[in-house]
């Protein structure tokens, strides 16, 4: 992949190559993207009236959250959805590296083999990493009047009014954590010996110096995201296009990283 001025990868060239890769393979790629979403969607159909806690956010939005369902959703994400996401990453890496043999979409579900617990630990560490970055900015909850208990129309709720500065800092921390760890699942998929810590550390190294580039890449898909939310049909193209592009970026970034220096290199110079 050629670099653009300033060291950025050629985003347009990469996307064009991804579109070519998807030609004739769009539906299998779409179904592969769809499979990890089935469980989260199915869980939304479960009645969630048990253990509901109400929160009033900024005097504008009253939100009811079922504590048991939230815990169950987290467990499902850790032990099912996230491992499937790693298999999805492997699927799209295969799309780029093997022109003749694309895995069947159902291979995304084959995530409970020998590597299962390594993958679970890797993705869980990524979630903990992002959470820990955001957590310090939750200090806004400790300010006087930030959290109060109130009753309105017979409904008990917790009113949360965090200072906008803490909200902004929290969002920036979440963005940094999400972007700097975005390559974890590709590392877990392509490097079988990588531990959870190694995958996170290598992801941060890959993204180091490319943070703005990766944010720009993510932002370039916003029109597709809005179109998908409004019309649904574009999802058939958007999901494979999105996943294929990030897989291609991973391959381009790892291919251009110099090999580590070995002892004695340069001694004869």
mmCIF file of C-alpha atoms in Angstrom, residues 5-264:
data_model
loop_
_atom_site.group_PDB
_atom_site.id
_atom_site.type_symbol
_atom_site.label_atom_id
_atom_site.label_comp_id
_atom_site.label_asym_id
_atom_site.label_seq_id
_atom_site.Cartn_x
_atom_site.Cartn_y
_atom_site.Cartn_z
ATOM 1 C CA UNK A 5 1.944 12.744 2.138
ATOM 2 C CA UNK A 6 2.419 13.003 5.884
ATOM 3 C CA UNK A 7 2.780 9.231 6.311
ATOM 4 C CA UNK A 8 -0.935 8.372 6.095
ATOM 5 C CA UNK A 9 -1.959 5.258 4.248
ATOM 6 C CA UNK A 10 -3.779 5.723 0.959
ATOM 7 C CA UNK A 11 -7.334 5.459 2.319
ATOM 8 C CA UNK A 12 -8.978 5.828 -1.072
ATOM 9 C CA UNK A 13 -6.731 3.206 -2.608
ATOM 10 C CA UNK A 14 -7.371 0.789 0.247
ATOM 11 C CA UNK A 15 -11.118 1.289 0.022
ATOM 12 C CA UNK A 16 -11.064 0.790 -3.726
ATOM 13 C CA UNK A 17 -9.177 -2.473 -3.260
ATOM 14 C CA UNK A 18 -11.726 -3.569 -0.638
ATOM 15 C CA UNK A 19 -14.605 -2.884 -3.017
ATOM 16 C CA UNK A 20 -12.868 -5.040 -5.624
ATOM 17 C CA UNK A 21 -12.393 -7.832 -3.081
ATOM 18 C CA UNK A 22 -16.085 -7.708 -2.175
ATOM 19 C CA UNK A 23 -17.194 -7.967 -5.803
ATOM 20 C CA UNK A 24 -19.165 -11.195 -6.172
ATOM 21 C CA UNK A 25 -18.739 -11.991 -2.454
ATOM 22 C CA UNK A 26 -20.968 -9.358 -0.899
ATOM 23 C CA UNK A 27 -23.760 -11.607 0.395
ATOM 24 C CA UNK A 28 -21.510 -14.192 2.118
ATOM 25 C CA UNK A 29 -19.587 -11.328 3.716
ATOM 26 C CA UNK A 30 -22.816 -9.682 4.847
ATOM 27 C CA UNK A 31 -24.092 -12.891 6.452
ATOM 28 C CA UNK A 32 -20.752 -13.287 8.228
ATOM 29 C CA UNK A 33 -21.174 -9.762 9.656
ATOM 30 C CA UNK A 34 -24.770 -10.541 10.627
ATOM 31 C CA UNK A 35 -24.082 -13.640 12.733
ATOM 32 C CA UNK A 36 -22.391 -11.925 15.727
ATOM 33 C CA UNK A 37 -25.366 -9.557 15.932
ATOM 34 C CA UNK A 38 -28.030 -12.251 16.297
ATOM 35 C CA UNK A 39 -27.585 -12.861 20.025
ATOM 36 C CA UNK A 40 -27.624 -9.144 21.032
ATOM 37 C CA UNK A 41 -30.748 -8.622 18.925
ATOM 38 C CA UNK A 42 -32.428 -11.743 20.332
ATOM 39 C CA UNK A 43 -31.774 -10.558 23.881
ATOM 40 C CA UNK A 44 -33.672 -7.355 23.158
ATOM 41 C CA UNK A 45 -36.800 -9.462 22.671
ATOM 42 C CA UNK A 46 -36.591 -10.774 26.243
ATOM 43 C CA UNK A 47 -38.937 -8.873 28.589
ATOM 44 C CA UNK A 48 -36.741 -6.567 30.655
ATOM 45 C CA UNK A 49 -39.137 -5.375 33.350
ATOM 46 C CA UNK A 50 -37.166 -7.112 36.085
ATOM 47 C CA UNK A 51 -34.983 -4.995 38.346
ATOM 48 C CA UNK A 52 -35.418 -1.781 36.371
ATOM 49 C CA UNK A 53 -33.657 1.312 37.647
ATOM 50 C CA UNK A 54 -34.622 4.716 36.258
ATOM 51 C CA UNK A 55 -32.154 7.492 35.537
ATOM 52 C CA UNK A 56 -32.917 11.080 34.531
ATOM 53 C CA UNK A 57 -30.085 12.366 32.362
ATOM 54 C CA UNK A 58 -29.636 16.125 32.301
ATOM 55 C CA UNK A 59 -33.335 16.831 32.998
ATOM 56 C CA UNK A 60 -34.122 15.616 29.476
ATOM 57 C CA UNK A 61 -34.105 11.837 29.180
ATOM 58 C CA UNK A 62 -35.641 9.327 31.566
ATOM 59 C CA UNK A 63 -33.950 5.995 30.945
ATOM 60 C CA UNK A 64 -34.938 2.656 32.465
ATOM 61 C CA UNK A 65 -32.166 0.073 32.799
ATOM 62 C CA UNK A 66 -32.780 -3.530 33.825
ATOM 63 C CA UNK A 67 -29.836 -4.471 36.022
ATOM 64 C CA UNK A 68 -30.191 -8.270 35.525
ATOM 65 C CA UNK A 69 -30.468 -7.871 31.734
ATOM 66 C CA UNK A 70 -27.483 -5.529 31.675
ATOM 67 C CA UNK A 71 -25.388 -8.106 33.524
ATOM 68 C CA UNK A 72 -26.660 -10.884 31.241
ATOM 69 C CA UNK A 73 -25.853 -8.802 28.143
ATOM 70 C CA UNK A 74 -22.312 -8.221 29.387
ATOM 71 C CA UNK A 75 -21.812 -11.946 30.005
ATOM 72 C CA UNK A 76 -23.154 -12.748 26.525
ATOM 73 C CA UNK A 77 -20.815 -10.164 24.987
ATOM 74 C CA UNK A 78 -17.736 -11.518 26.792
ATOM 75 C CA UNK A 79 -18.331 -15.225 26.188
ATOM 76 C CA UNK A 80 -20.126 -15.278 22.818
ATOM 77 C CA UNK A 81 -20.254 -12.045 20.841
ATOM 78 C CA UNK A 82 -16.637 -10.928 21.300
ATOM 79 C CA UNK A 83 -15.141 -14.334 20.347
ATOM 80 C CA UNK A 84 -17.348 -14.291 17.259
ATOM 81 C CA UNK A 85 -16.040 -10.800 16.452
ATOM 82 C CA UNK A 86 -12.504 -12.194 16.461
ATOM 83 C CA UNK A 87 -13.588 -14.942 14.089
ATOM 84 C CA UNK A 88 -15.194 -12.251 11.919
ATOM 85 C CA UNK A 89 -11.843 -10.451 11.839
ATOM 86 C CA UNK A 90 -10.221 -13.727 10.717
ATOM 87 C CA UNK A 91 -12.883 -14.068 8.012
ATOM 88 C CA UNK A 92 -12.042 -10.679 6.490
ATOM 89 C CA UNK A 93 -8.307 -11.188 6.820
ATOM 90 C CA UNK A 94 -8.820 -14.350 4.789
ATOM 91 C CA UNK A 95 -10.763 -12.318 2.213
ATOM 92 C CA UNK A 96 -7.629 -10.247 1.593
ATOM 93 C CA UNK A 97 -4.985 -12.953 1.833
ATOM 94 C CA UNK A 98 -6.623 -15.865 -0.005
ATOM 95 C CA UNK A 99 -8.202 -14.906 -3.317
ATOM 96 C CA UNK A 100 -9.502 -18.388 -4.079
ATOM 97 C CA UNK A 101 -10.887 -19.728 -0.790
ATOM 98 C CA UNK A 102 -13.243 -17.566 1.227
ATOM 99 C CA UNK A 103 -14.392 -19.266 4.445
ATOM 100 C CA UNK A 104 -18.132 -19.971 4.724
ATOM 101 C CA UNK A 105 -20.025 -17.318 6.722
ATOM 102 C CA UNK A 106 -20.857 -19.842 9.455
ATOM 103 C CA UNK A 107 -17.143 -20.122 10.253
ATOM 104 C CA UNK A 108 -17.703 -16.989 12.358
ATOM 105 C CA UNK A 109 -19.582 -19.233 14.811
ATOM 106 C CA UNK A 110 -16.623 -21.602 15.119
ATOM 107 C CA UNK A 111 -15.128 -19.717 18.058
ATOM 108 C CA UNK A 112 -15.240 -22.317 20.832
ATOM 109 C CA UNK A 113 -12.109 -24.263 19.975
ATOM 110 C CA UNK A 114 -8.672 -24.445 21.557
ATOM 111 C CA UNK A 115 -8.110 -20.702 21.249
ATOM 112 C CA UNK A 116 -11.408 -19.765 22.895
ATOM 113 C CA UNK A 117 -10.172 -18.723 26.343
ATOM 114 C CA UNK A 118 -7.207 -16.808 24.930
ATOM 115 C CA UNK A 119 -9.599 -14.835 22.749
ATOM 116 C CA UNK A 120 -11.998 -14.243 25.660
ATOM 117 C CA UNK A 121 -9.162 -12.884 27.788
ATOM 118 C CA UNK A 122 -7.920 -10.676 24.973
ATOM 119 C CA UNK A 123 -11.269 -9.058 24.230
ATOM 120 C CA UNK A 124 -12.125 -8.750 27.920
ATOM 121 C CA UNK A 125 -8.821 -6.983 28.564
ATOM 122 C CA UNK A 126 -9.661 -4.555 25.784
ATOM 123 C CA UNK A 127 -13.023 -3.749 27.434
ATOM 124 C CA UNK A 128 -11.344 -3.297 30.821
ATOM 125 C CA UNK A 129 -8.700 -1.064 29.246
ATOM 126 C CA UNK A 130 -11.318 1.273 27.731
ATOM 127 C CA UNK A 131 -13.341 1.256 30.958
ATOM 128 C CA UNK A 132 -10.308 2.183 33.063
ATOM 129 C CA UNK A 133 -9.528 5.126 30.782
ATOM 130 C CA UNK A 134 -13.053 6.478 31.135
ATOM 131 C CA UNK A 135 -13.393 5.761 34.849
ATOM 132 C CA UNK A 136 -11.335 8.732 36.183
ATOM 133 C CA UNK A 137 -13.660 11.152 34.424
ATOM 134 C CA UNK A 138 -16.589 9.621 36.305
ATOM 135 C CA UNK A 139 -15.254 11.737 39.160
ATOM 136 C CA UNK A 140 -17.867 14.235 38.018
ATOM 137 C CA UNK A 141 -20.397 11.996 39.761
ATOM 138 C CA UNK A 142 -18.764 12.866 43.078
ATOM 139 C CA UNK A 143 -19.449 16.578 42.783
ATOM 140 C CA UNK A 144 -22.216 17.971 45.023
ATOM 141 C CA UNK A 145 -25.619 17.653 43.349
ATOM 142 C CA UNK A 146 -24.354 15.459 40.497
ATOM 143 C CA UNK A 147 -26.368 12.432 41.712
ATOM 144 C CA UNK A 148 -29.657 12.800 43.544
ATOM 145 C CA UNK A 149 -32.619 10.507 44.238
ATOM 146 C CA UNK A 150 -36.058 11.903 43.360
ATOM 147 C CA UNK A 151 -39.649 10.776 42.880
ATOM 148 C CA UNK A 152 -41.976 11.931 40.102
ATOM 149 C CA UNK A 153 -45.471 10.591 39.357
ATOM 150 C CA UNK A 154 -44.819 7.674 41.691
ATOM 151 C CA UNK A 155 -41.609 6.688 39.906
ATOM 152 C CA UNK A 156 -38.373 6.696 41.864
ATOM 153 C CA UNK A 157 -35.385 7.641 39.774
ATOM 154 C CA UNK A 158 -31.812 8.832 40.076
ATOM 155 C CA UNK A 159 -31.080 12.224 38.587
ATOM 156 C CA UNK A 160 -27.622 12.494 37.027
ATOM 157 C CA UNK A 161 -26.260 15.916 36.128
ATOM 158 C CA UNK A 162 -22.562 15.700 35.293
ATOM 159 C CA UNK A 163 -20.703 18.866 34.379
ATOM 160 C CA UNK A 164 -20.254 19.068 30.565
ATOM 161 C CA UNK A 165 -16.471 19.224 31.001
ATOM 162 C CA UNK A 166 -16.461 15.745 32.579
ATOM 163 C CA UNK A 167 -18.757 14.452 29.837
ATOM 164 C CA UNK A 168 -16.407 15.779 27.140
ATOM 165 C CA UNK A 169 -13.320 14.355 28.830
ATOM 166 C CA UNK A 170 -15.054 11.009 29.254
ATOM 167 C CA UNK A 171 -15.975 10.900 25.555
ATOM 168 C CA UNK A 172 -12.423 11.772 24.531
ATOM 169 C CA UNK A 173 -11.043 9.080 26.846
ATOM 170 C CA UNK A 174 -13.481 6.525 25.402
ATOM 171 C CA UNK A 175 -12.501 7.546 21.852
ATOM 172 C CA UNK A 176 -8.806 7.194 22.601
ATOM 173 C CA UNK A 177 -9.265 3.816 24.278
ATOM 174 C CA UNK A 178 -11.477 2.446 21.505
ATOM 175 C CA UNK A 179 -9.218 3.610 18.678
ATOM 176 C CA UNK A 180 -5.902 2.637 20.285
ATOM 177 C CA UNK A 181 -7.215 -0.891 20.921
ATOM 178 C CA UNK A 182 -9.114 -1.313 17.651
ATOM 179 C CA UNK A 183 -6.584 -3.796 16.230
ATOM 180 C CA UNK A 184 -6.779 -6.227 19.167
ATOM 181 C CA UNK A 185 -9.208 -8.597 17.485
ATOM 182 C CA UNK A 186 -7.139 -8.721 14.277
ATOM 183 C CA UNK A 187 -4.023 -9.499 16.301
ATOM 184 C CA UNK A 188 -5.857 -12.222 18.218
ATOM 185 C CA UNK A 189 -7.121 -13.639 14.912
ATOM 186 C CA UNK A 190 -3.822 -13.585 13.019
ATOM 187 C CA UNK A 191 -1.243 -14.241 15.743
ATOM 188 C CA UNK A 192 -2.187 -17.426 17.549
ATOM 189 C CA UNK A 193 0.565 -17.101 20.133
ATOM 190 C CA UNK A 194 -0.337 -13.551 21.170
ATOM 191 C CA UNK A 195 -1.534 -13.261 24.765
ATOM 192 C CA UNK A 196 -4.170 -10.754 25.832
ATOM 193 C CA UNK A 197 -1.533 -8.277 27.028
ATOM 194 C CA UNK A 198 0.568 -8.702 23.904
ATOM 195 C CA UNK A 199 -2.412 -8.097 21.639
ATOM 196 C CA UNK A 200 -3.352 -4.913 23.475
ATOM 197 C CA UNK A 201 0.247 -3.678 23.553
ATOM 198 C CA UNK A 202 0.769 -4.389 19.843
ATOM 199 C CA UNK A 203 -2.498 -2.679 18.939
ATOM 200 C CA UNK A 204 -1.408 0.451 20.793
ATOM 201 C CA UNK A 205 1.935 0.357 18.981
ATOM 202 C CA UNK A 206 0.279 -0.024 15.595
ATOM 203 C CA UNK A 207 -2.039 2.919 16.193
ATOM 204 C CA UNK A 208 0.672 5.067 17.820
ATOM 205 C CA UNK A 209 1.223 8.053 15.539
ATOM 206 C CA UNK A 210 -1.874 7.112 13.527
ATOM 207 C CA UNK A 211 -4.602 8.107 15.970
ATOM 208 C CA UNK A 212 -5.941 10.986 13.855
ATOM 209 C CA UNK A 213 -5.672 8.816 10.752
ATOM 210 C CA UNK A 214 -7.775 6.069 12.345
ATOM 211 C CA UNK A 215 -10.357 8.572 13.620
ATOM 212 C CA UNK A 216 -10.565 10.018 10.098
ATOM 213 C CA UNK A 217 -11.029 6.519 8.707
ATOM 214 C CA UNK A 218 -13.854 5.864 11.165
ATOM 215 C CA UNK A 219 -15.465 9.217 10.354
ATOM 216 C CA UNK A 220 -15.352 8.453 6.625
ATOM 217 C CA UNK A 221 -18.016 5.787 7.231
ATOM 218 C CA UNK A 222 -20.457 8.141 8.998
ATOM 219 C CA UNK A 223 -22.576 8.764 5.859
ATOM 220 C CA UNK A 224 -22.947 4.996 5.426
ATOM 221 C CA UNK A 225 -23.861 4.635 9.107
ATOM 222 C CA UNK A 226 -26.589 7.269 8.846
ATOM 223 C CA UNK A 227 -27.924 5.731 5.636
ATOM 224 C CA UNK A 228 -28.034 2.317 7.301
ATOM 225 C CA UNK A 229 -29.921 3.661 10.327
ATOM 226 C CA UNK A 230 -32.461 5.437 8.124
ATOM 227 C CA UNK A 231 -32.945 2.862 5.364
ATOM 228 C CA UNK A 232 -31.491 -0.463 6.673
ATOM 229 C CA UNK A 233 -30.853 -1.737 3.121
ATOM 230 C CA UNK A 234 -27.379 -0.131 2.824
ATOM 231 C CA UNK A 235 -26.259 -2.409 5.671
ATOM 232 C CA UNK A 236 -25.811 -5.188 3.094
ATOM 233 C CA UNK A 237 -22.918 -3.220 1.640
ATOM 234 C CA UNK A 238 -21.846 -1.096 4.620
ATOM 235 C CA UNK A 239 -20.971 -3.855 7.114
ATOM 236 C CA UNK A 240 -18.719 -5.870 4.756
ATOM 237 C CA UNK A 241 -17.187 -2.628 3.437
ATOM 238 C CA UNK A 242 -16.430 -1.424 6.975
ATOM 239 C CA UNK A 243 -15.035 -4.728 8.209
ATOM 240 C CA UNK A 244 -13.053 -5.295 5.029
ATOM 241 C CA UNK A 245 -11.477 -1.847 5.215
ATOM 242 C CA UNK A 246 -10.265 -2.217 8.794
ATOM 243 C CA UNK A 247 -8.877 -5.675 8.005
ATOM 244 C CA UNK A 248 -7.034 -4.174 5.031
ATOM 245 C CA UNK A 249 -5.677 -1.390 7.235
ATOM 246 C CA UNK A 250 -4.378 -3.943 9.707
ATOM 247 C CA UNK A 251 -2.577 -5.843 6.958
ATOM 248 C CA UNK A 252 -1.128 -2.628 5.542
ATOM 249 C CA UNK A 253 0.016 -1.385 8.950
ATOM 250 C CA UNK A 254 1.661 -4.674 9.945
ATOM 251 C CA UNK A 255 3.317 -5.093 6.526
ATOM 252 C CA UNK A 256 4.984 -1.683 6.817
ATOM 253 C CA UNK A 257 6.298 -2.103 10.342
ATOM 254 C CA UNK A 258 10.103 -2.613 10.249
ATOM 255 C CA UNK A 259 11.492 -5.858 11.600
ATOM 256 C CA UNK A 260 12.917 -5.532 15.120
ATOM 257 C CA UNK A 261 16.682 -5.008 15.248
ATOM 258 C CA UNK A 262 18.687 -8.035 16.309
ATOM 259 C CA UNK A 263 21.744 -7.964 18.552
ATOM 260 C CA UNK A 264 24.830 -7.060 16.580
#
